Amino acid sequence: MDNLDGSDHYSKPSEEPPICLLTIIIDTHPSAWALLSPVLPFSTFLAHLLVFINAHLACNNSNQICIIAAHPQRADYLYPSPSPSGPASPPTENGHANSTQPNNTNSDPENSPGISEANHYRPFLSLQQTLLTSLTNLFTTTTPHTSTKQPPPSIALSGALTLALTYHNRLLTTLSTSKNPSSLPTSTSTHPPTSSSAPLTTRILLLSLTGSLSPQYIPLTNTIFACQRLNIPISVAKLSGDAAFLEQASDSTRGTYLKIHHPKGLLQYLMMAFLPEPLSHGAGGGGGEGSMLRHIGESGVDFRAACFCHQRVVEMGWVCSVCLSIFCSPPPDAICLTCSTQLRLGKYGQKPAVVARKKKKRKNRIDGVNGDTGSGAATPAP
């Protein structure tokens, strides 16, 4: 037909908004939440988080959500619900579970929507039920820490970031290989996108409480470099404590690092600082030219490093040449505490050898002695 009418035909570009995937990593360390519970109970935190998630999904019809738990020594998907066959089962479409995937929340009559939930938007209700069920299973299978000699284990933040990158790659592969728009996994979309070539914008939001991340320095550095290469910003909302490494990670990936000084107002922090997409802050999210919103975050970044032996911030220290671990003092027996590499400190710490200085012999300058001759002129008289 193109040869008959002689006119050029161009495919109309898609006018659908870009797909924005927001991956939320929740620090679910039980000890940290027990210390924060007098100020911000976990139930109140979940209520604020659900309002924020619903606002993100309501901003755009094609927005996606992924929630991951960074638990001590493990990381799990909270939403979409995990399945034994893969990293995460496909999300529900329009609030109804797929027939090929089991849905434990709707099979239980106690968890099914009642009369009091008649005005609850069904996609939001499905997300809430899945999230609460996953959190219940997570805390139920957690072994309590009873040892008083050893500190509680740290959260698996590197594993949570790896799961976030895995879900990003999975969704990107689905977008690139899918020819049918209806096969795109939409968590709460009422109308799926009409084009599978819509770009994908991914960002990670970390809700952190713990601060000691030195044992995971190497895997965390690798995941941060991967996010930086994929242009995935990592934003951090620090609910308690402080972590210079997370601040540096957020700065290197052009994210937002914000310390929550008043945890009771968490919802306002989330809505004002983390709800707008990176495109609203201009190129790279820095709030420069072309930005519609001013960048919110800490004024300065602490680029000092923390030692791996005592978690103290140091300006000068010793660095392992293999894994780049930093120590405030040479480790015992000159063995790296991270990679167990034998370090070569040279003659550091040894007392310098004291060599006795040779005494020079003084020559007597007397007339006629030792071959010395005096001057011919006499001493002038006064």
Coordinates of C-alpha atoms in Angstrom, one line a residue, residues 62-376:
S62 CA 1.6 3.6 34.8
N63 CA 3.5 3.9 38.1
Q64 CA 4.8 0.7 39.6
I65 CA 5.8 -0.1 43.2
C66 CA 8.1 -2.7 44.7
I67 CA 8.7 -3.1 48.5
I68 CA 11.7 -5.0 49.9
A69 CA 12.5 -5.8 53.5
A70 CA 16.2 -5.5 54.7
H71 CA 16.1 -7.9 57.6
P72 CA 19.0 -9.1 59.7
Q73 CA 21.0 -11.5 57.6
R74 CA 18.2 -11.8 54.9
A75 CA 16.3 -9.7 52.4
D76 CA 12.8 -10.6 51.1
Y77 CA 10.2 -9.2 48.7
L78 CA 7.2 -7.8 50.6
Y79 CA 5.3 -6.6 47.5
P80 CA 4.8 -8.1 44.9
S81 CA 4.3 -11.3 47.0
P82 CA 7.2 -13.7 46.7
S83 CA 6.7 -17.1 45.0
P84 CA 8.7 -20.2 45.1
S85 CA 9.2 -20.2 41.3
G86 CA 10.8 -16.8 41.0
P87 CA 12.1 -13.7 42.8
A88 CA 8.7 -12.1 42.9
S89 CA 5.3 -13.1 41.5
P90 CA 3.7 -10.8 39.0
P91 CA 1.6 -8.1 40.7
T92 CA -2.2 -8.2 40.6
E93 CA -4.0 -6.4 37.8
N94 CA -6.7 -3.9 38.7
G95 CA -6.7 -5.2 42.3
H96 CA -7.7 -8.7 41.3
A97 CA -5.2 -11.6 41.7
N98 CA -4.2 -13.6 38.6
S99 CA -5.7 -17.0 38.3
T100 CA -2.3 -18.6 37.9
Q101 CA -0.9 -17.3 41.1
P102 CA -2.2 -18.2 44.6
N103 CA -3.5 -15.4 46.7
N104 CA -3.5 -16.2 50.4
T105 CA -5.0 -12.9 51.4
N106 CA -8.3 -13.3 49.5
S107 CA -8.7 -17.0 50.4
D108 CA -9.0 -16.2 54.1
P109 CA -12.5 -15.0 55.0
E110 CA -11.1 -12.9 57.8
N111 CA -8.8 -11.0 55.4
S112 CA -11.5 -10.5 52.8
P113 CA -12.9 -7.0 52.4
G114 CA -15.9 -6.4 54.7
I115 CA -18.6 -3.8 55.0
S116 CA -16.3 -1.3 56.7
E117 CA -13.9 -1.5 53.7
A118 CA -16.6 -0.9 51.1
N119 CA -15.2 2.6 50.3
H120 CA -11.6 1.3 50.2
Y121 CA -10.1 1.4 46.7
R122 CA -9.6 -2.2 45.7
P123 CA -6.1 -2.0 44.3
F124 CA -4.9 -0.1 47.4
L125 CA -6.6 -2.7 49.6
S126 CA -5.0 -5.5 47.8
L127 CA -1.5 -3.9 48.2
Q128 CA -2.2 -3.3 51.9
Q129 CA -3.2 -6.9 52.6
T130 CA -0.2 -8.3 50.7
L131 CA 2.2 -6.1 52.5
L132 CA 0.7 -6.9 56.0
T133 CA 0.7 -10.6 55.2
S134 CA 4.4 -10.5 54.1
L135 CA 5.5 -8.6 57.1
T136 CA 3.6 -11.0 59.4
N137 CA 5.4 -14.0 57.8
L138 CA 8.7 -12.2 58.0
F139 CA 8.6 -11.4 61.7
T140 CA 7.1 -14.8 62.5
T141 CA 10.0 -16.7 60.9
T142 CA 12.6 -14.4 62.6
T143 CA 14.8 -16.1 65.2
P144 CA 15.1 -13.8 68.3
H145 CA 18.6 -12.7 69.2
T146 CA 19.4 -14.0 72.7
S147 CA 23.1 -13.8 72.9
T148 CA 24.4 -11.1 75.2
K149 CA 28.1 -11.4 74.3
Q150 CA 27.6 -10.7 70.6
P151 CA 25.9 -7.7 69.1
P152 CA 22.7 -8.2 66.9
P153 CA 23.5 -9.0 63.3
S154 CA 23.3 -6.1 60.8
I155 CA 20.6 -5.9 58.1
A156 CA 21.2 -7.3 54.6
L157 CA 21.2 -4.0 52.8
S158 CA 23.4 -5.2 50.0
G159 CA 21.0 -8.1 49.4
A160 CA 18.0 -5.7 49.4
L161 CA 19.7 -3.5 46.8
T162 CA 20.5 -6.5 44.7
L163 CA 16.9 -7.5 44.8
A164 CA 15.9 -4.0 43.7
L165 CA 18.2 -4.2 40.7
T166 CA 16.9 -7.6 39.9
Y167 CA 13.3 -6.4 39.8
H168 CA 14.4 -3.4 37.7
N169 CA 16.0 -5.7 35.2
R170 CA 13.0 -8.1 35.2
L171 CA 10.6 -5.3 34.5
L172 CA 12.9 -3.8 31.8
T173 CA 13.1 -7.2 30.1
T174 CA 9.3 -7.5 30.2
L175 CA 9.0 -4.1 28.6
S176 CA 11.5 -4.8 25.8
T177 CA 10.3 -8.3 24.9
S178 CA 6.6 -7.8 25.4
K179 CA 4.5 -7.1 22.3
N180 CA 1.2 -7.3 23.9
P181 CA 0.5 -4.3 26.2
S182 CA -1.8 -6.4 28.4
S183 CA 1.1 -8.7 29.4
L184 CA 2.8 -5.8 31.2
P185 CA 2.6 -6.4 35.0
T186 CA 0.6 -3.5 36.4
S187 CA 0.1 -3.4 40.1
T188 CA -2.8 -1.0 40.5
S189 CA -3.3 0.3 37.0
T190 CA -6.9 0.7 35.8
H191 CA -5.8 1.0 32.2
P192 CA -2.5 -0.5 31.1
P193 CA -0.2 1.5 28.9
T194 CA -0.9 1.3 25.2
S195 CA 2.7 1.0 24.1
S196 CA 5.4 -1.3 25.3
S197 CA 8.1 1.1 24.3
A198 CA 7.5 3.5 27.1
P199 CA 10.7 4.4 29.0
L200 CA 11.3 3.1 32.5
T201 CA 12.4 5.3 35.3
T202 CA 13.5 3.6 38.4
R203 CA 14.4 5.1 41.8
I204 CA 15.2 3.5 45.2
L205 CA 14.0 4.9 48.5
L206 CA 15.7 3.5 51.6
L207 CA 14.0 3.9 55.0
S208 CA 17.0 3.3 57.3
L209 CA 17.4 3.1 61.1
T210 CA 20.7 1.2 61.7
G211 CA 24.0 2.9 61.1
S212 CA 26.7 0.2 61.2
L213 CA 27.2 -1.1 57.6
S214 CA 31.0 -1.6 57.6
P215 CA 30.8 -5.5 57.2
Q216 CA 29.0 -5.0 53.9
Y217 CA 31.3 -2.4 52.5
I218 CA 32.4 -4.4 49.4
P219 CA 29.0 -5.6 48.2
L220 CA 27.4 -2.3 49.0
T221 CA 30.0 -0.5 46.9
N222 CA 29.4 -2.8 44.0
T223 CA 25.6 -2.3 44.1
I224 CA 26.1 1.5 44.4
F225 CA 28.3 1.5 41.3
A226 CA 25.7 -0.6 39.5
C227 CA 23.0 2.0 40.4
Q228 CA 25.2 4.8 39.3
R229 CA 25.8 3.1 35.9
L230 CA 22.1 2.5 35.4
N231 CA 21.2 6.0 36.5
I232 CA 19.1 4.8 39.4
P233 CA 19.1 7.3 42.2
I234 CA 19.2 6.1 45.8
S235 CA 17.3 8.3 48.2
V236 CA 17.7 7.8 52.0
A237 CA 15.3 8.8 54.7
K238 CA 17.3 8.4 58.0
L239 CA 14.8 7.8 60.8
S240 CA 17.5 7.5 63.5
G241 CA 21.2 7.7 63.8
D242 CA 23.5 8.8 61.1
A243 CA 25.5 7.0 58.4
A244 CA 28.1 8.8 56.4
F245 CA 28.3 5.9 53.9
L246 CA 24.7 6.2 53.0
E247 CA 25.0 9.9 52.6
Q248 CA 27.9 9.4 50.2
A249 CA 25.9 6.7 48.3
S250 CA 23.0 9.1 47.9
D251 CA 25.3 11.8 46.6
S252 CA 27.1 9.6 44.1
T253 CA 23.8 8.4 42.6
R254 CA 22.2 11.9 42.6
G255 CA 19.6 10.9 45.1
T256 CA 18.3 12.7 48.2
Y257 CA 19.6 12.2 51.7
L258 CA 17.3 13.5 54.4
K259 CA 17.6 13.0 58.1
I260 CA 14.2 12.8 59.8
H261 CA 14.5 15.0 62.9
H262 CA 10.9 14.5 63.9
P263 CA 9.8 11.0 63.1
K264 CA 6.2 11.7 64.1
G265 CA 5.9 13.9 60.9
L266 CA 7.2 11.1 58.6
L267 CA 4.3 11.4 56.2
Q268 CA 5.1 15.1 55.5
Y269 CA 8.8 14.3 54.9
L270 CA 7.8 11.6 52.5
M271 CA 5.3 13.6 50.6
M272 CA 7.4 16.7 50.2
A273 CA 10.9 15.3 49.7
F274 CA 10.4 11.8 48.1
L275 CA 7.1 11.9 46.2
P276 CA 8.2 14.1 43.3
E277 CA 9.9 12.2 40.5
P278 CA 13.6 12.9 39.6
L279 CA 12.5 14.7 36.4
S280 CA 10.8 17.4 38.6
H281 CA 14.1 18.3 40.0
G282 CA 15.8 18.8 36.7
A283 CA 18.5 16.8 35.0
G284 CA 20.0 14.4 37.5
G285 CA 17.7 15.6 40.3
G286 CA 20.1 18.3 41.4
G287 CA 17.6 21.2 41.3
G288 CA 19.5 23.1 38.6
E289 CA 18.5 24.3 35.2
G290 CA 15.1 23.0 34.0
S291 CA 14.0 22.0 37.4
M292 CA 10.4 22.7 38.6
L293 CA 11.1 22.0 42.3
R294 CA 13.9 22.9 44.6
H295 CA 16.1 20.0 45.7
I296 CA 15.5 19.1 49.3
G297 CA 18.2 17.4 51.3
E298 CA 21.2 18.0 53.5
S299 CA 23.3 21.1 52.7
G300 CA 26.7 19.4 52.9
V301 CA 28.0 15.9 52.4
D302 CA 30.4 14.3 54.9
F303 CA 33.0 12.7 52.6
R304 CA 35.1 11.4 55.5
A305 CA 35.3 7.7 55.8
A306 CA 34.6 5.5 58.9
C307 CA 37.1 2.9 60.0
F308 CA 36.1 -0.7 59.8
C309 CA 37.5 -1.6 63.2
H310 CA 35.7 0.8 65.5
Q311 CA 33.3 2.6 63.1
R312 CA 34.9 6.0 63.9
V313 CA 35.1 8.8 61.4
V314 CA 38.7 9.4 60.5
E315 CA 40.5 11.9 58.3
M316 CA 43.7 9.9 57.9
G317 CA 44.0 6.1 58.2
W318 CA 45.4 2.9 56.8
V319 CA 43.9 1.5 53.6
C320 CA 44.0 -2.2 52.5
S321 CA 45.4 -2.3 48.9
V322 CA 43.1 -5.3 48.0
C323 CA 39.6 -4.4 49.3
L324 CA 40.2 -0.7 50.2
S325 CA 39.1 -1.2 53.8
I326 CA 40.0 1.6 56.1
F327 CA 41.4 1.3 59.5
C328 CA 42.2 3.9 62.1
S329 CA 45.2 1.9 63.3
P330 CA 47.1 -1.0 61.8
P331 CA 45.1 -4.2 62.4
P332 CA 46.4 -7.0 64.6
D333 CA 49.2 -9.1 63.1
A334 CA 48.9 -6.9 60.0
I335 CA 45.9 -8.9 58.6
C336 CA 43.0 -7.1 57.0
L337 CA 39.8 -7.7 58.9
T338 CA 37.7 -7.7 55.8
C339 CA 39.6 -9.8 53.2
S340 CA 42.2 -11.5 55.5
T341 CA 45.0 -10.3 53.3
Q342 CA 48.5 -10.1 54.9
L343 CA 49.4 -6.4 54.8
R344 CA 52.9 -5.2 54.3
L345 CA 53.5 -2.4 56.8
G346 CA 57.3 -2.3 56.1
K347 CA 59.2 -1.1 59.2
Y348 CA 56.2 0.7 60.7
G349 CA 56.2 0.7 64.5
Q350 CA 59.8 -0.4 64.8
K351 CA 62.2 1.9 66.6
P352 CA 64.9 3.3 64.3
A353 CA 68.3 1.9 64.7
V354 CA 70.6 4.4 66.5
V355 CA 74.1 4.6 65.0
A356 CA 76.8 6.2 67.1
R357 CA 78.3 9.2 65.5
K358 CA 82.0 9.1 64.8
K359 CA 84.0 11.8 66.5
K360 CA 86.3 13.8 64.3
K361 CA 89.9 14.2 65.4
R362 CA 91.0 17.8 65.9
K363 CA 94.4 18.8 64.6
N364 CA 96.7 21.0 66.7
R365 CA 97.7 24.1 64.9
I366 CA 101.1 24.9 66.7
D367 CA 104.1 26.2 64.9
G368 CA 106.4 23.5 63.8
V369 CA 104.1 20.7 65.1
N370 CA 102.4 18.2 62.8
G371 CA 104.0 19.8 59.8
D372 CA 102.1 23.1 60.2
T373 CA 104.1 26.2 59.6
G374 CA 103.2 29.6 61.1
S375 CA 102.9 32.8 59.1
G376 CA 106.0 34.9 58.5

